mmCIF file of C-alpha atoms and ligand atoms in Angstrom:
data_model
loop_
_atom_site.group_PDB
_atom_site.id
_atom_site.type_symbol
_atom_site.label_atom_id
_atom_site.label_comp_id
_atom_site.label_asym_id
_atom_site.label_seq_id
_atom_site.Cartn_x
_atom_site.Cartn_y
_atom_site.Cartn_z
ATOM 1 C CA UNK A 1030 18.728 11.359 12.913
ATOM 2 C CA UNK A 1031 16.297 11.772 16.424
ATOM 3 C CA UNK A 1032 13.602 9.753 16.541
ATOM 4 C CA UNK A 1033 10.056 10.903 15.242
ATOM 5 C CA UNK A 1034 7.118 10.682 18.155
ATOM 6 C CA UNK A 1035 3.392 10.880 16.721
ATOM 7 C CA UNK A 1036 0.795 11.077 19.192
ATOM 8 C CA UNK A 1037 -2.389 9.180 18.000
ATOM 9 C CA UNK A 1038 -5.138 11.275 18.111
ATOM 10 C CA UNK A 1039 -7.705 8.162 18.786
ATOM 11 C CA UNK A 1040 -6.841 8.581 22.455
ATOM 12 C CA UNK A 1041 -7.297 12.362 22.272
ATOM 13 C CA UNK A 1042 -10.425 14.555 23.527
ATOM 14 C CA UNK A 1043 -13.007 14.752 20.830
ATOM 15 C CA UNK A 1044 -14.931 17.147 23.092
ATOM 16 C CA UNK A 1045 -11.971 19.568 23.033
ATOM 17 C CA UNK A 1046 -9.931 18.565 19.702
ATOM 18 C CA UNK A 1047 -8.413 21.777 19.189
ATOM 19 C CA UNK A 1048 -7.170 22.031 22.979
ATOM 20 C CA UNK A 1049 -5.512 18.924 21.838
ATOM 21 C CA UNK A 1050 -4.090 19.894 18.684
ATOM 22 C CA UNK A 1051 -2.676 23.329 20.421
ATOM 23 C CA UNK A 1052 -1.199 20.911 23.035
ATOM 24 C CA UNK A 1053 0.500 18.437 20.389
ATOM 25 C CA UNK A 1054 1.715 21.557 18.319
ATOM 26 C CA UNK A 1055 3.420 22.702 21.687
ATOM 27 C CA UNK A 1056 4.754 19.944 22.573
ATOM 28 C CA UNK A 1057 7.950 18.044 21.147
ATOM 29 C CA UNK A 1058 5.950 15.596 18.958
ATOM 30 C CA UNK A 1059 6.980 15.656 15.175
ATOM 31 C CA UNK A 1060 3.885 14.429 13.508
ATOM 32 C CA UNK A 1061 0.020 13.877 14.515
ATOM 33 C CA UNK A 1062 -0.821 10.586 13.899
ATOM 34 C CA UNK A 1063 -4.682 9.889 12.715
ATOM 35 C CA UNK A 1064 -6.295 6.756 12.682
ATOM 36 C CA UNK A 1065 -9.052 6.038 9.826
ATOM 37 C CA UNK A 1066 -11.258 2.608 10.485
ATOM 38 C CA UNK A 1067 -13.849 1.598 8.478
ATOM 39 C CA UNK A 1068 -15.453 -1.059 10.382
ATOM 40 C CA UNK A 1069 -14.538 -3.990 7.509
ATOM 41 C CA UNK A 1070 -11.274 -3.985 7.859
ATOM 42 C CA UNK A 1071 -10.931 -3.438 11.296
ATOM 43 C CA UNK A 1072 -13.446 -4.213 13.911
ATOM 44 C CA UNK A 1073 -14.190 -0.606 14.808
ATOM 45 C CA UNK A 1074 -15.469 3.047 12.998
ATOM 46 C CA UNK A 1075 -13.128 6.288 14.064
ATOM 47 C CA UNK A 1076 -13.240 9.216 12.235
ATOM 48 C CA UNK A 1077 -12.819 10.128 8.586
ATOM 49 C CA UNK A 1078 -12.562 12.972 6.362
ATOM 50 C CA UNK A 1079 -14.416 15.871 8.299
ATOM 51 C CA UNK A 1080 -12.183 15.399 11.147
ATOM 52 C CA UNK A 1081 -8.743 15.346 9.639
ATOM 53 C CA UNK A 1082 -9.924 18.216 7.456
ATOM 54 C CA UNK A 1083 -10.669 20.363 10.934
ATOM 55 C CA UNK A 1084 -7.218 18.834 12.465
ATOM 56 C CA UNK A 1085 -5.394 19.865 9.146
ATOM 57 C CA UNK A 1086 -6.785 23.685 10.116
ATOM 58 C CA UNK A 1087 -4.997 23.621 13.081
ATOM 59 C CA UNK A 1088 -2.377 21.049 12.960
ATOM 60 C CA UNK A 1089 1.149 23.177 11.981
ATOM 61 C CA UNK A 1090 3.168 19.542 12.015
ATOM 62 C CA UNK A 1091 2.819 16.904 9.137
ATOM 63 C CA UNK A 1092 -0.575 14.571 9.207
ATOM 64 C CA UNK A 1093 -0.241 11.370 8.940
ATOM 65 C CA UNK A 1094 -2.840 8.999 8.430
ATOM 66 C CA UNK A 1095 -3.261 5.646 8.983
ATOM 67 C CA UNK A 1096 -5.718 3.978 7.225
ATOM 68 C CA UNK A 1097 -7.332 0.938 8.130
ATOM 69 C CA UNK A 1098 -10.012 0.501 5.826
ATOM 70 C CA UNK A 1099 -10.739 -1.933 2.839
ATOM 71 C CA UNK A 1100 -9.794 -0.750 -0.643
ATOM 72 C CA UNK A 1101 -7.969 2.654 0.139
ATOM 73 C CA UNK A 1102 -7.690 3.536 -3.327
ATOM 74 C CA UNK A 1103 -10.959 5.332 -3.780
ATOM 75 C CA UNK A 1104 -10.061 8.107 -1.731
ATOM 76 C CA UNK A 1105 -6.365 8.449 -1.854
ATOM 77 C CA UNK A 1106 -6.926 12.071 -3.590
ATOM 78 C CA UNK A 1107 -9.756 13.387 -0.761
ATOM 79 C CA UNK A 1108 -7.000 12.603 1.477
ATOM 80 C CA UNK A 1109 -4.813 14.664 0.037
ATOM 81 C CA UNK A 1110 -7.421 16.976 0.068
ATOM 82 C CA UNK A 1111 -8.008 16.902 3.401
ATOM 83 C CA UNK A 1112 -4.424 17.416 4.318
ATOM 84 C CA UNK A 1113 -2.387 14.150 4.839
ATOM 85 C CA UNK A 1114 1.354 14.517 4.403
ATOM 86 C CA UNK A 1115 1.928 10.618 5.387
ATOM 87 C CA UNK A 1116 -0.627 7.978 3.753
ATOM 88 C CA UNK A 1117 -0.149 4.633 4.807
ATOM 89 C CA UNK A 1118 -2.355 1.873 3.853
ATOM 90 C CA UNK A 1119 -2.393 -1.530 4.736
ATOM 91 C CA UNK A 1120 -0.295 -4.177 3.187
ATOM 92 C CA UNK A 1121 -3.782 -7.141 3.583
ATOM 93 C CA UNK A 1122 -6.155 -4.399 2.167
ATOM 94 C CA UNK A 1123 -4.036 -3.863 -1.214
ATOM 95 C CA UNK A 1124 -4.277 -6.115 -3.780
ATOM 96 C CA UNK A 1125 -2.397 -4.277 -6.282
ATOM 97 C CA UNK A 1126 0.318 -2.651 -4.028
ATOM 98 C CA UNK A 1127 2.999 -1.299 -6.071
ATOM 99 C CA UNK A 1128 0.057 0.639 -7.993
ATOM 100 C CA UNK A 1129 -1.150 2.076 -4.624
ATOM 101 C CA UNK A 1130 1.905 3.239 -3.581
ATOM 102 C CA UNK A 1131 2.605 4.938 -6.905
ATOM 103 C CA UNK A 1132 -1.094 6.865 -6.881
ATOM 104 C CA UNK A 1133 -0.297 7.924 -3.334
ATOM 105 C CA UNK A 1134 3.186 9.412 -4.394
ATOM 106 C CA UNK A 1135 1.482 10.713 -7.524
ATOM 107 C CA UNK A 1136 -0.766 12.652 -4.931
ATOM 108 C CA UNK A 1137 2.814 14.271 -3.128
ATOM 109 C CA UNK A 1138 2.258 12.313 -0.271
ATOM 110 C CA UNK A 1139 5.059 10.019 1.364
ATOM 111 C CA UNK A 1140 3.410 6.287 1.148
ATOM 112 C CA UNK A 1141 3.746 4.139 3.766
ATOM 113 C CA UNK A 1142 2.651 0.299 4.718
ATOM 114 C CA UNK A 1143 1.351 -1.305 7.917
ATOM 115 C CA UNK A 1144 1.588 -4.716 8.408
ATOM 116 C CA UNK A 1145 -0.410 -6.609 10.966
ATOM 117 C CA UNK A 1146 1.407 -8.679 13.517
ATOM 118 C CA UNK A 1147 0.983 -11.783 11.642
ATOM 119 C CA UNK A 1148 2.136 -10.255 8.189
ATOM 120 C CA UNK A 1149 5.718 -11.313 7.673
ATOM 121 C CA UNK A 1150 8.376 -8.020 6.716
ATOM 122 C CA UNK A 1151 9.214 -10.659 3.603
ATOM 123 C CA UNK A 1152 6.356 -9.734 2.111
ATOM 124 C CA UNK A 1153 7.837 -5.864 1.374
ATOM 125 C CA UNK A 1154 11.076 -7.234 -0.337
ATOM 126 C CA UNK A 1155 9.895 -6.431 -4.007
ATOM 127 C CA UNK A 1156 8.765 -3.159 -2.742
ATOM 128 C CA UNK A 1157 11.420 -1.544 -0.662
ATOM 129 C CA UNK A 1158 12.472 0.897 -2.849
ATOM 130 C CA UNK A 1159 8.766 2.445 -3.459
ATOM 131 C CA UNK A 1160 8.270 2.742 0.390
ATOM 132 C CA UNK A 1161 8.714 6.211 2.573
ATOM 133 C CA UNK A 1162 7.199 4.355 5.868
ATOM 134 C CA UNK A 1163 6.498 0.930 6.860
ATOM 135 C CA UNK A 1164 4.095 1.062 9.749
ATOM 136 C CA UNK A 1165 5.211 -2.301 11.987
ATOM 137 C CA UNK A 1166 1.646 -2.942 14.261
ATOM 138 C CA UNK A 1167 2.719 -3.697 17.651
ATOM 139 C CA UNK A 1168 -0.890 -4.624 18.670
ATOM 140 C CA UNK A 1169 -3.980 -5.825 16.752
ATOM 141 C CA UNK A 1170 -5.373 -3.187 14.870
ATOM 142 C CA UNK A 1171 -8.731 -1.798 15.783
ATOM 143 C CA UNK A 1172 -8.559 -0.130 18.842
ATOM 144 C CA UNK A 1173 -6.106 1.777 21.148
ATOM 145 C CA UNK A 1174 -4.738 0.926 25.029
ATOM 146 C CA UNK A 1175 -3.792 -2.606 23.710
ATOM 147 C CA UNK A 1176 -0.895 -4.152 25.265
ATOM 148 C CA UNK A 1177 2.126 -3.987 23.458
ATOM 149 C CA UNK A 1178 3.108 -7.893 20.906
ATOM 150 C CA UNK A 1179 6.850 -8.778 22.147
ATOM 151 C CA UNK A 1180 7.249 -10.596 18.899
ATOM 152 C CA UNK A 1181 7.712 -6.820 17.172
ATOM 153 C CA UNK A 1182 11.105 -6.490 18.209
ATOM 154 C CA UNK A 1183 11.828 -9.559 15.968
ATOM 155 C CA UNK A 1184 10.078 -8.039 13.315
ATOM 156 C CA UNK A 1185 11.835 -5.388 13.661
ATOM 157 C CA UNK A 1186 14.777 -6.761 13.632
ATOM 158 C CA UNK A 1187 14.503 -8.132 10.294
ATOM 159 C CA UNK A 1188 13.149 -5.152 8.599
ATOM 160 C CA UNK A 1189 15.813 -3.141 9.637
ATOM 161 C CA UNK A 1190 18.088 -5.712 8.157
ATOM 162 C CA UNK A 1191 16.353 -6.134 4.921
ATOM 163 C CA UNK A 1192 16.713 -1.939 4.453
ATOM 164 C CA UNK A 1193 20.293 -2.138 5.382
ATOM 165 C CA UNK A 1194 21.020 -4.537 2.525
ATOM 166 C CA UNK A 1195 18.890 -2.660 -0.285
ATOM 167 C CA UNK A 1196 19.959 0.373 0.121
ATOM 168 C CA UNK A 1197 16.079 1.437 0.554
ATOM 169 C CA UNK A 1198 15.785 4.311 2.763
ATOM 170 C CA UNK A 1199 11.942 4.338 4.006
ATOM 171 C CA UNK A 1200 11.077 4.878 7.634
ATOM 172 C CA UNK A 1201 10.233 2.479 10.345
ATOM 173 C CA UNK A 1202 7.224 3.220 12.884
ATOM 174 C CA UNK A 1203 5.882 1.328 15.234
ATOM 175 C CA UNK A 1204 2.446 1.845 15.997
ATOM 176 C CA UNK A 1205 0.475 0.122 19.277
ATOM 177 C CA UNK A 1206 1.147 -0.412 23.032
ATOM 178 C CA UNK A 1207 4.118 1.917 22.834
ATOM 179 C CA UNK A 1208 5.234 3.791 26.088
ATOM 180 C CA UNK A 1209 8.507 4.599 27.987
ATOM 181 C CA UNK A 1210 9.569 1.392 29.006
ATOM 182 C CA UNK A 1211 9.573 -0.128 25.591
ATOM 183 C CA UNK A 1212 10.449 2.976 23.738
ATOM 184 C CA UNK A 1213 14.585 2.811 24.062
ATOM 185 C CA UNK A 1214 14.444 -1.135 22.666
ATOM 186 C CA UNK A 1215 12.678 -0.241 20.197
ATOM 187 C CA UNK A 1216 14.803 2.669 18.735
ATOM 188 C CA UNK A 1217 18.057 0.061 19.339
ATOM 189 C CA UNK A 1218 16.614 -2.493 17.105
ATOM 190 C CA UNK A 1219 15.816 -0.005 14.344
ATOM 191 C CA UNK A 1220 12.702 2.126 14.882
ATOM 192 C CA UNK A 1221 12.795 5.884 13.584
ATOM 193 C CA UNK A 1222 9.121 6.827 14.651
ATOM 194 C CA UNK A 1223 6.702 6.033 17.340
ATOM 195 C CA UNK A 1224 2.981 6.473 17.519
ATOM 196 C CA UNK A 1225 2.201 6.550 21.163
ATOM 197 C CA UNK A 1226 -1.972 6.966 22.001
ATOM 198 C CA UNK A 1227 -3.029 5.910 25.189
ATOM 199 C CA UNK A 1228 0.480 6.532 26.936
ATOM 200 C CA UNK A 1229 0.626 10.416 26.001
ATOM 201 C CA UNK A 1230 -3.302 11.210 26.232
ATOM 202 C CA UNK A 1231 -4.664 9.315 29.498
ATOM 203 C CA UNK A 1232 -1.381 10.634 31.492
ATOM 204 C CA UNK A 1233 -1.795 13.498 33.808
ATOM 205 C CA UNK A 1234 0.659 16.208 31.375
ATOM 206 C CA UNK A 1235 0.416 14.710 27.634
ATOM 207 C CA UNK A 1236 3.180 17.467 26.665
ATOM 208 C CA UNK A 1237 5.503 16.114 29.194
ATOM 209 C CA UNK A 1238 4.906 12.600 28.576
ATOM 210 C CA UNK A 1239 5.760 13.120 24.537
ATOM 211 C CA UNK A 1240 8.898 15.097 25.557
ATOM 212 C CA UNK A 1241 9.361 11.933 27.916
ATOM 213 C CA UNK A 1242 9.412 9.309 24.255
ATOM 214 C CA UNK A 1243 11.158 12.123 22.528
ATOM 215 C CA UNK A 1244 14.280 11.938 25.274
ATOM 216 C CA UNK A 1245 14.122 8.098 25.979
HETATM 217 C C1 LIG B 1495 -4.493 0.958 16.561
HETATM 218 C C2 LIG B 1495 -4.029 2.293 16.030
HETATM 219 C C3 LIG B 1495 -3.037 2.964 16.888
HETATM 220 C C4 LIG B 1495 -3.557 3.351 18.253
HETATM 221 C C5 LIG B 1495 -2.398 3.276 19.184
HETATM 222 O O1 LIG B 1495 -5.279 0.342 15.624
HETATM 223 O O2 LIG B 1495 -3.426 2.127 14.764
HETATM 224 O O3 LIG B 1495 -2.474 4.102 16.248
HETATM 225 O O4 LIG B 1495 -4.114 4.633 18.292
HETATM 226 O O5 LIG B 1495 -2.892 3.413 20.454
HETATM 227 P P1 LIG B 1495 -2.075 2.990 21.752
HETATM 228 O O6 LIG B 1495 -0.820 3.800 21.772
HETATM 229 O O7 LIG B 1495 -3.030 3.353 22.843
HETATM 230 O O8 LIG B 1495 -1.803 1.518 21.647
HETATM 231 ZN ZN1 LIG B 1496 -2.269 3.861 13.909
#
């Protein structure tokens, strides 16, 4: 199987979100990637509900959202509403994680986990086989144009590993700092989709740039 890309849309025009959307639908990206922060969680606010519901109306590839906000559960069903194919939460804002998961594939939506860099890939063992997506943060999350944390590869590494042995099938994205030099290591140790921001959206041809990750 090719590698996924999923340009974030944090890095994107908010002034001209449909331009961008067009572009992204154009282009040889495979999913839009949307970042949700609720200022708790992380130590910023991007966009909610409204916005992914005006992306979903023009999107024609799957949405998935990222969500890095405290207690996801309350709105797991508006964000089906609003159009997410991909829900990921994250794995230090879910205290009952098995019954997350299980609402979000009750919804028809693929469930994924991020982990923060400190969060060991251990920590998913008793949960492998309820995952579509584990979401491996290659930066602190919070904000885009971070630099990229070498230590993902090992983590990396070792999730890869623990999905060989299970037998669990989810996907593996890594999500911060991501760009063409690090993209082809990445995909060797085990990635299957990158999220790429401030690499597609502050270069001079975004299009060419994704079709640039999606041929490393
Ligand atoms: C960070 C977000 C990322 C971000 C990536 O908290 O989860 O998706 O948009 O941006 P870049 O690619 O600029 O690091
Ligand atoms: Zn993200």
């Amino acid at each position: 199987m090719s590698h996924k890309i999923a340009p974030s849309i944090l890095a994107a025009d908010f002034g001209n979100l449909q331009r961008d959307c067009k572009m992204i639908n154009n282009s040889s990206a495979d999913w839009f990637h949307l970042d949700v922060m609720d200022g708790v969680f992380v130590p910023n606010i991007s966009y909610g509900m409204p916005i992914i519901n005006n992306i979903n109306k023009h999107a024609t590839k799957t949405l998935d959202v990222h969500l890095m906000i405290v207690d996801p559960d309350r709105y797991i069903s508006t964000f089906k509403e609003v159009g997410a194919d991909v829900l990921t939460v994250h794995y230090e804002a879910c205290t009952h994680l098995h019954r997350t998961l299980q609402a979000i594939k009750n919804e028809g939506m693929k469930a994924g986990v991020a982990l923060n860099p400190h969060t060991s890939v251990h920590l998913l063992s008793d949960v492998l086989n309820d995952l579509d997506l584990v979401c491996i943060m290659s930066v602190n999350p919070g904000f885009g144009g971070q630099s990229f944390i070498e230590n993902t590869y090992s983590k990396l590494k070792q999730l890869a590993h623990l999905r060989q042995e299970s037998g669990a099938n989810f996907l593996i994205q890594i999500d911060g700092g991501v760009n063409t030099k690090n993209a082809r290591k990445l995909l060797d140790t085990g990635a299957d989709v990158l999220v790429a921001g401030s690499f597609v959206f502050k270069s001079e041809n975004p299009a060419q740039t994704i079709a640039d990750l999606k041929a490393v």
